[in-house]
Short mmCIF file of C-alpha atoms and ligand atoms in Angstrom, two decimals:
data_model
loop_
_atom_site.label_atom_id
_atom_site.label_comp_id
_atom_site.label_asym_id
_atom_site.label_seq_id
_atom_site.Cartn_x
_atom_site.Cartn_y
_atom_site.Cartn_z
CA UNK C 1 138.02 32.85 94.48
CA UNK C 2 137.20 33.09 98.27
CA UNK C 3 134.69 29.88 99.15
CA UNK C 4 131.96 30.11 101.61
CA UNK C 5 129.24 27.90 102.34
CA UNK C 6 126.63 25.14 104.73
CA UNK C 7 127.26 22.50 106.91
CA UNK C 8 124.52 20.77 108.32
CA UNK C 9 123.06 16.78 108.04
CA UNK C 10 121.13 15.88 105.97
CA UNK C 11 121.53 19.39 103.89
CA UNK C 12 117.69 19.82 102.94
CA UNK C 13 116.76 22.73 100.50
CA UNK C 14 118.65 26.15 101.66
CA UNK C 15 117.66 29.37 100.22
CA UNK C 16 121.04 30.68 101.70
CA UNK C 17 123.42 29.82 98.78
CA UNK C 18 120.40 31.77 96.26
CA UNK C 19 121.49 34.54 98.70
CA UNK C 20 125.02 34.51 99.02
CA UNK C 21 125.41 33.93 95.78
CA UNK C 22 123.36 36.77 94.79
CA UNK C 23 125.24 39.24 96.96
CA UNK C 24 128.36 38.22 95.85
CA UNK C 25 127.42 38.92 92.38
CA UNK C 26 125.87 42.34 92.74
CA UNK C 27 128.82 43.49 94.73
CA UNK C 28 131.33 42.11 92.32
CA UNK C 29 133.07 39.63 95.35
CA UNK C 30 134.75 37.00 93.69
CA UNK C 31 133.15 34.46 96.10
CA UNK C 32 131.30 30.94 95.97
CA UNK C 33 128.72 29.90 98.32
CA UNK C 34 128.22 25.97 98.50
CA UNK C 35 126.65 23.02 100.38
CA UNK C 36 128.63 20.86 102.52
CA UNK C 37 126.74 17.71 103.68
CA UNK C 38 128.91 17.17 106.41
CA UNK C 39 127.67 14.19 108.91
CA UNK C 40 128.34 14.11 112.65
CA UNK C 41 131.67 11.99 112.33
CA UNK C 42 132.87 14.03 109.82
CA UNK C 43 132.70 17.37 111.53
CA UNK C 44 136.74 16.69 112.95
CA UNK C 45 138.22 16.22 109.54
CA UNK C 46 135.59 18.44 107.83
CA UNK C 47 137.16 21.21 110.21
CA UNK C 48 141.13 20.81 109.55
CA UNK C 49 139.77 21.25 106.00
CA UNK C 50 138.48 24.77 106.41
CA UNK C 51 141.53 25.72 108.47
CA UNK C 52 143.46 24.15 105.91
CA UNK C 53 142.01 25.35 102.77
CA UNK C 54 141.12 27.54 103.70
CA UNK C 55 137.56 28.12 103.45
CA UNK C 56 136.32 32.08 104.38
CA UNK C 57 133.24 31.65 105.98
CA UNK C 58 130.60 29.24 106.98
CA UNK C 59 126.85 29.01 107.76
CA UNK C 60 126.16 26.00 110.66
CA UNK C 61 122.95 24.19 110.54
CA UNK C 62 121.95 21.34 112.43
CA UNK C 63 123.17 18.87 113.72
CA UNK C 64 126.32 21.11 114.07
CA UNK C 65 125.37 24.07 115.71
CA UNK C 66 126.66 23.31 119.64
CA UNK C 67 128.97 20.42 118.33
CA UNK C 68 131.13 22.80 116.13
CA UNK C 69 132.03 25.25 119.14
CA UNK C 70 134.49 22.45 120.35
CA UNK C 71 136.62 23.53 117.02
CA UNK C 72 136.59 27.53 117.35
CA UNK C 73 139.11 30.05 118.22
CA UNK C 74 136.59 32.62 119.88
CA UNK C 75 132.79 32.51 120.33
CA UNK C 76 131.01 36.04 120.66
CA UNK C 77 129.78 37.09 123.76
CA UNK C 78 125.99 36.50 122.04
CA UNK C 79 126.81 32.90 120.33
CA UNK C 80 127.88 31.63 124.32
CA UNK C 81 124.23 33.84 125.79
CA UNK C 82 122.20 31.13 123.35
CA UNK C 83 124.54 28.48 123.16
CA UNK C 84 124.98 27.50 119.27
CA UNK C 85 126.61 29.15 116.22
CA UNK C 86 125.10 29.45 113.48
CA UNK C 87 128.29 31.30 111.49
CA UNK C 88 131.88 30.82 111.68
CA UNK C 89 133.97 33.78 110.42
CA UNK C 90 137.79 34.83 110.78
CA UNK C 91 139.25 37.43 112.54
CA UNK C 92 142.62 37.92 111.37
CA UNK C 93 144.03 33.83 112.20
CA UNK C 94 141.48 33.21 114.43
CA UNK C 95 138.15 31.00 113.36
CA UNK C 96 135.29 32.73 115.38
CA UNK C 97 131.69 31.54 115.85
CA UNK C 98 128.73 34.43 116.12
CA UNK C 99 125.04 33.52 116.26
CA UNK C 100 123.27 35.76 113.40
CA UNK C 101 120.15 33.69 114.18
CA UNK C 102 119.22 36.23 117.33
CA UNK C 103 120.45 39.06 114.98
CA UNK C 104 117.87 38.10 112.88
CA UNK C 105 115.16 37.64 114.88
CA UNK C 106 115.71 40.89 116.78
CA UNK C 107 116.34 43.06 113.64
CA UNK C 108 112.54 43.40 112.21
CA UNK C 109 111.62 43.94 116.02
CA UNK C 110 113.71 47.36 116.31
CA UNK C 111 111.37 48.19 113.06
CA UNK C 112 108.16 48.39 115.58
CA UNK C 113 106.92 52.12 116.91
CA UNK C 114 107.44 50.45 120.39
CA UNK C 115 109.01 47.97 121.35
CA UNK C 116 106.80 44.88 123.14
CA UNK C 117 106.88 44.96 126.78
CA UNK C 118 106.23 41.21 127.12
CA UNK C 119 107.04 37.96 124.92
CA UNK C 120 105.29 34.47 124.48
CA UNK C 121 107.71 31.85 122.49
CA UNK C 122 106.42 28.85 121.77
CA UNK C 123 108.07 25.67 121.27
CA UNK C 124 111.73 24.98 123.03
CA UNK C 125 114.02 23.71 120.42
CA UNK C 126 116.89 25.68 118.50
CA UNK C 127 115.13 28.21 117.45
CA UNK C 128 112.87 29.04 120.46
CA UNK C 129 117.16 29.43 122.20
CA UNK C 130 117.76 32.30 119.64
CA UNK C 131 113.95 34.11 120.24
CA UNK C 132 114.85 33.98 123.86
CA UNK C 133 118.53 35.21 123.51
CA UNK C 134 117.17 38.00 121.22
CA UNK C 135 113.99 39.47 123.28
CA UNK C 136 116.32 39.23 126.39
CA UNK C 137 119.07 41.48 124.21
CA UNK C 138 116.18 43.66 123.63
CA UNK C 139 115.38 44.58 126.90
CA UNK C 140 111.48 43.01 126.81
CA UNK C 141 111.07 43.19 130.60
CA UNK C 142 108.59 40.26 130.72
CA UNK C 143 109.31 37.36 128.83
CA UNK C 144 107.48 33.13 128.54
CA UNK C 145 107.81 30.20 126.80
CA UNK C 146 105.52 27.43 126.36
CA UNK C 147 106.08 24.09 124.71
CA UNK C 148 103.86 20.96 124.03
CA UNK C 149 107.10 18.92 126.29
CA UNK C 150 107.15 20.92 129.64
CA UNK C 151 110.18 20.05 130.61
CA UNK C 152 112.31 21.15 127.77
CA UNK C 153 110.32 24.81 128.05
CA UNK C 154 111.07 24.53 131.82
CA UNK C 155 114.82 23.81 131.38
CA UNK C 156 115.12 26.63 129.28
CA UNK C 157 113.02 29.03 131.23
CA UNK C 158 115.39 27.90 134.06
CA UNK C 159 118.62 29.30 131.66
CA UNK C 160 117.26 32.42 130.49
CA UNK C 161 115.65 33.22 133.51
CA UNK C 162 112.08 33.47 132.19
CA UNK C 163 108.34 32.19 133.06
CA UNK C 164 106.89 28.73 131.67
CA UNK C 165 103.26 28.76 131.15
CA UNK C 166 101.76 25.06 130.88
CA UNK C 167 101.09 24.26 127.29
CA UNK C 168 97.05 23.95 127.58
CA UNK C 169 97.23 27.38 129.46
CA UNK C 170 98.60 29.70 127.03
CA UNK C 171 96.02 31.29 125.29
CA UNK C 172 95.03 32.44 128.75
CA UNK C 173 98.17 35.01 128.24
CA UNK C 174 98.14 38.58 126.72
CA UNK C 175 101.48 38.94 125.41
CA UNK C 176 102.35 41.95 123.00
CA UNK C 177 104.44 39.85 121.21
CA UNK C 178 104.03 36.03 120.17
CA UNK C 179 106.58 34.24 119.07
CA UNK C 180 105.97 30.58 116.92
CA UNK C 181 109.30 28.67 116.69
CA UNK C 182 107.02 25.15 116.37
CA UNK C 183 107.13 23.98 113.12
CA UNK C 184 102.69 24.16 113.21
CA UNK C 185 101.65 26.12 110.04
CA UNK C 186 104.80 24.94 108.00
CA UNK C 187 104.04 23.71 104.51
CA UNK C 188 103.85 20.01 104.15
CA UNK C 189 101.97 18.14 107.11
CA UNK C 190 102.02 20.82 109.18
CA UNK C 191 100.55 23.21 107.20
CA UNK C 192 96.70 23.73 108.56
CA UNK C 193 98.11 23.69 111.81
CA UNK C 194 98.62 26.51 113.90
CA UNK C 195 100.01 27.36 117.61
CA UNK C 196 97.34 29.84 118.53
CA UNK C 197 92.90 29.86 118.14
CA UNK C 198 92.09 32.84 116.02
CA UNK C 199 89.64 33.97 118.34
CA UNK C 200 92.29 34.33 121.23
CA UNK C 201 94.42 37.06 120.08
CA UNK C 202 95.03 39.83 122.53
CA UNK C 203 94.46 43.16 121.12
CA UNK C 204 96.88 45.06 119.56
CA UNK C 205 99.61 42.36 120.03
CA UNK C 206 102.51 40.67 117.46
CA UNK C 207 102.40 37.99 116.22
CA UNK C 208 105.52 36.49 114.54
CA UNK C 209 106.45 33.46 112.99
CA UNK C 210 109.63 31.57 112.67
CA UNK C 211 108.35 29.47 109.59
CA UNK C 212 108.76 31.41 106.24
CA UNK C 213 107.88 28.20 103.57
CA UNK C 214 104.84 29.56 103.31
CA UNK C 215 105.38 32.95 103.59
CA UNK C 216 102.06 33.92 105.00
CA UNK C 217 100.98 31.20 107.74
CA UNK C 218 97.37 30.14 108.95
CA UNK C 219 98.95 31.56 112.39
CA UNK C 220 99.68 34.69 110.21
CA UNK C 221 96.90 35.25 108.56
CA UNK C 222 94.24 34.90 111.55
CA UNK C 223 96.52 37.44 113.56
CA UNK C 224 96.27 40.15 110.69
CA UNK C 225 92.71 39.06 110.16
CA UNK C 226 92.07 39.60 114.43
CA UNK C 227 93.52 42.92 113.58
CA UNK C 228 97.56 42.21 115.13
CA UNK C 229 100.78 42.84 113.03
CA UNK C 230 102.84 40.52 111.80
CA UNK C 231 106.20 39.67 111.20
CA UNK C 232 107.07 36.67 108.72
CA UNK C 233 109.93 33.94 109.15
CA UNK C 234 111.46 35.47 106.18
CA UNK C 235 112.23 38.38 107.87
CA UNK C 236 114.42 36.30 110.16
CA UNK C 237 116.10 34.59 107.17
CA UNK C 238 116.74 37.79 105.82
CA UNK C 239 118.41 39.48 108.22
CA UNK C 240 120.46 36.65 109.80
CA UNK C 241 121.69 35.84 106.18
CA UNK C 242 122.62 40.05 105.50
CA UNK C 243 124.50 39.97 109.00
CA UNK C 244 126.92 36.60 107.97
CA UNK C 245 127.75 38.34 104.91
CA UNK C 246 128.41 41.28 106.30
CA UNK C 247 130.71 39.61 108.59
CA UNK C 248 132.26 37.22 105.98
CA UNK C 249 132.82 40.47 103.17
CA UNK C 250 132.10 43.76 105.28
CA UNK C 251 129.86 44.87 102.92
CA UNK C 252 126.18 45.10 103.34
CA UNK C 253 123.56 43.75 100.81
CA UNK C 254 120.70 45.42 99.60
CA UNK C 255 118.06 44.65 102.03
CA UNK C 256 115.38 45.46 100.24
CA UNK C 257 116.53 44.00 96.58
CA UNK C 258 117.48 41.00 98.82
CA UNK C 259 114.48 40.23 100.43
CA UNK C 260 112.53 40.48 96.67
CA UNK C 261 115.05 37.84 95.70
CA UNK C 262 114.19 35.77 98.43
CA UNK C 263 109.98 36.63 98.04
CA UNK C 264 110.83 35.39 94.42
CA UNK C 265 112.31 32.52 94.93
CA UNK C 266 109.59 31.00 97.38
CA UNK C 267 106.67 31.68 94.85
P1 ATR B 1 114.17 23.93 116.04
O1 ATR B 1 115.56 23.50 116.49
O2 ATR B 1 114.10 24.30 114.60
O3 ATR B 1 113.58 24.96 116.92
P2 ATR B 1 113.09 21.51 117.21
O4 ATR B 1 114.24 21.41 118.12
O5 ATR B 1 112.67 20.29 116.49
O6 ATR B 1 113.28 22.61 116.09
O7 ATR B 1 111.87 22.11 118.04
C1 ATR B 1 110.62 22.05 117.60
C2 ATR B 1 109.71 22.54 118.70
O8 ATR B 1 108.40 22.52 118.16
C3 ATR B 1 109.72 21.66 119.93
O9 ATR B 1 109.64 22.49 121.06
C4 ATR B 1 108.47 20.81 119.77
O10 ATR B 1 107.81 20.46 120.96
P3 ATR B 1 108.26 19.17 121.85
O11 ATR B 1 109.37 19.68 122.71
O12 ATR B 1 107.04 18.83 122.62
O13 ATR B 1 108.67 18.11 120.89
C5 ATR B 1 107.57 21.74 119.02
N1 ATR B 1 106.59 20.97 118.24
C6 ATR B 1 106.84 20.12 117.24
N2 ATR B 1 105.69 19.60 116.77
C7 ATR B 1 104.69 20.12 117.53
C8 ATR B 1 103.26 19.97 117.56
N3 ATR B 1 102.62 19.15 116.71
N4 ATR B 1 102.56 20.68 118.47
C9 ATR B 1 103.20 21.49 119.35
N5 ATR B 1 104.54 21.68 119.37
C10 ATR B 1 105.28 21.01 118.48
#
């Protein structure tokens, strides 16, 4: 049996080994998907083991996902644009690192009529990287970001060559596309919150959301209710998930029986 599976610290709840495990099953791959909680000094030995083992594929999660390039063979051309890997794979002998992450946050995107001319992402951690890696793969000519910590939005606006707007001024914006990679309107403390006034929409824009627990956010709903589309977290999760196993089996999932198994597993 092939082994796959997630390192990150602390390992909190993952949908991805539901997933995995799921695909593996309705293609009839003889394949595990598992947890690793591997911590920060463990990442050296934790490595020789999947070279070792050896182990056929791997989801990264944080704290690992720049750390763990140190230990690859080959990083794709996309992985070194954001700067993280969120899947290791083989090619042949060599352990290679690709960043599904921006696959996954482009892919409900090239579902649009048109595609957005200009961007807003908010917030400039992990996350906010792959938004920016993807709408830049895109081709969205005109692309911000705006974070609570100016700085960190200004040191990535310097890297992917893109326009801060001060945190206080961004509803002043019309993007066609708005981007939330905070974790506002995420269930738990967060949950009331959102990154953007309902009455501030601008017409006919996008709003998506990088938080999928719960599926339909505050920032959601008031963007559907100002009359904008929307594109859930989940989508992201989805399709970033479909491309490592893809890569790790080349064989595609059902997307659509895939994403209900994911839909029923958050309700
Ligand atoms: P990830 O790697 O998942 O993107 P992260 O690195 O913790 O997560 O980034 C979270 C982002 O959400 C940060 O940009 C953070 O802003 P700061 O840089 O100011 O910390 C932003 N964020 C977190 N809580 C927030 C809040 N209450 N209001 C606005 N932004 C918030």
């Amino acid at each position: 049996m092939d082994s796959y599976g997630i390192i990150g610290w602390p390992l909190g709840h993952t949908m991805s080994p539901t997933l995995h495990n799921w695909g593996f099953n309705q293609l009839g791959i003889d394949g595990k998907y598992q947890p690793y909680p591997v911590e920060p000094t463990g990442l050296a030995s934790f490595m020789e083991t999947v070279r070792s083992t050896p182990i056929q594929g791997l989801s990264v999660t944080i704290p690992h996902k720049q750390t763990v390039m140190a230990y690859l063979d080959h990083i794709t051309d996309r992985a070194q644009a954001v700067g993280a890997v969120n899947t290791l794979y083989w090619d042949g002998d060599m352990l290679c690192g690709e960043n599904t992450d921006v696959i996954g946050i482009i892919a409900p995107l090239n579902d649009l009529a048109d595609l957005p001319q200009s961007a807003m992402v908010l917030g400039a951690g992990g996350a906010a990287r792959a938004a920016l890696a993807g709408f830049k793969e895109l081709g969205i000519p005109r692309i911000c970001i705006s974070n609570r910590t100016e700085a960190k939005a200004a040191a990535l606006a310097d890297e992917f060559s893109v326009k801060v707007i001060p945190w206080e001024k961004r509803m002043d914006e019309s993007p066609q596309l708005i981007c939330n990679t905070t974790p506002l309107g995420m269930s738990g403390d967060f949950q009331s919150h959102t990154p953007w006034d309902a009455s501030r929409f601008p017409e006919e824009c996008v709003a998506y959301d990088i938080v999928y627990n719960p599926l339909r956010t505050r920032f959601l709903s008031e963007a559907e209710e100002a009359g904008c589309s929307t594109i859930s977290g989940l989508e992201m999760f989805l399709h970033q998930g479909l491309a490592q196993f893809k890569l790790w089996t080349g064989q595609d999932m059902n997307p659509t029986a895939a994403r209900q198994l994911l839909l029923d597993a958050l309700r």
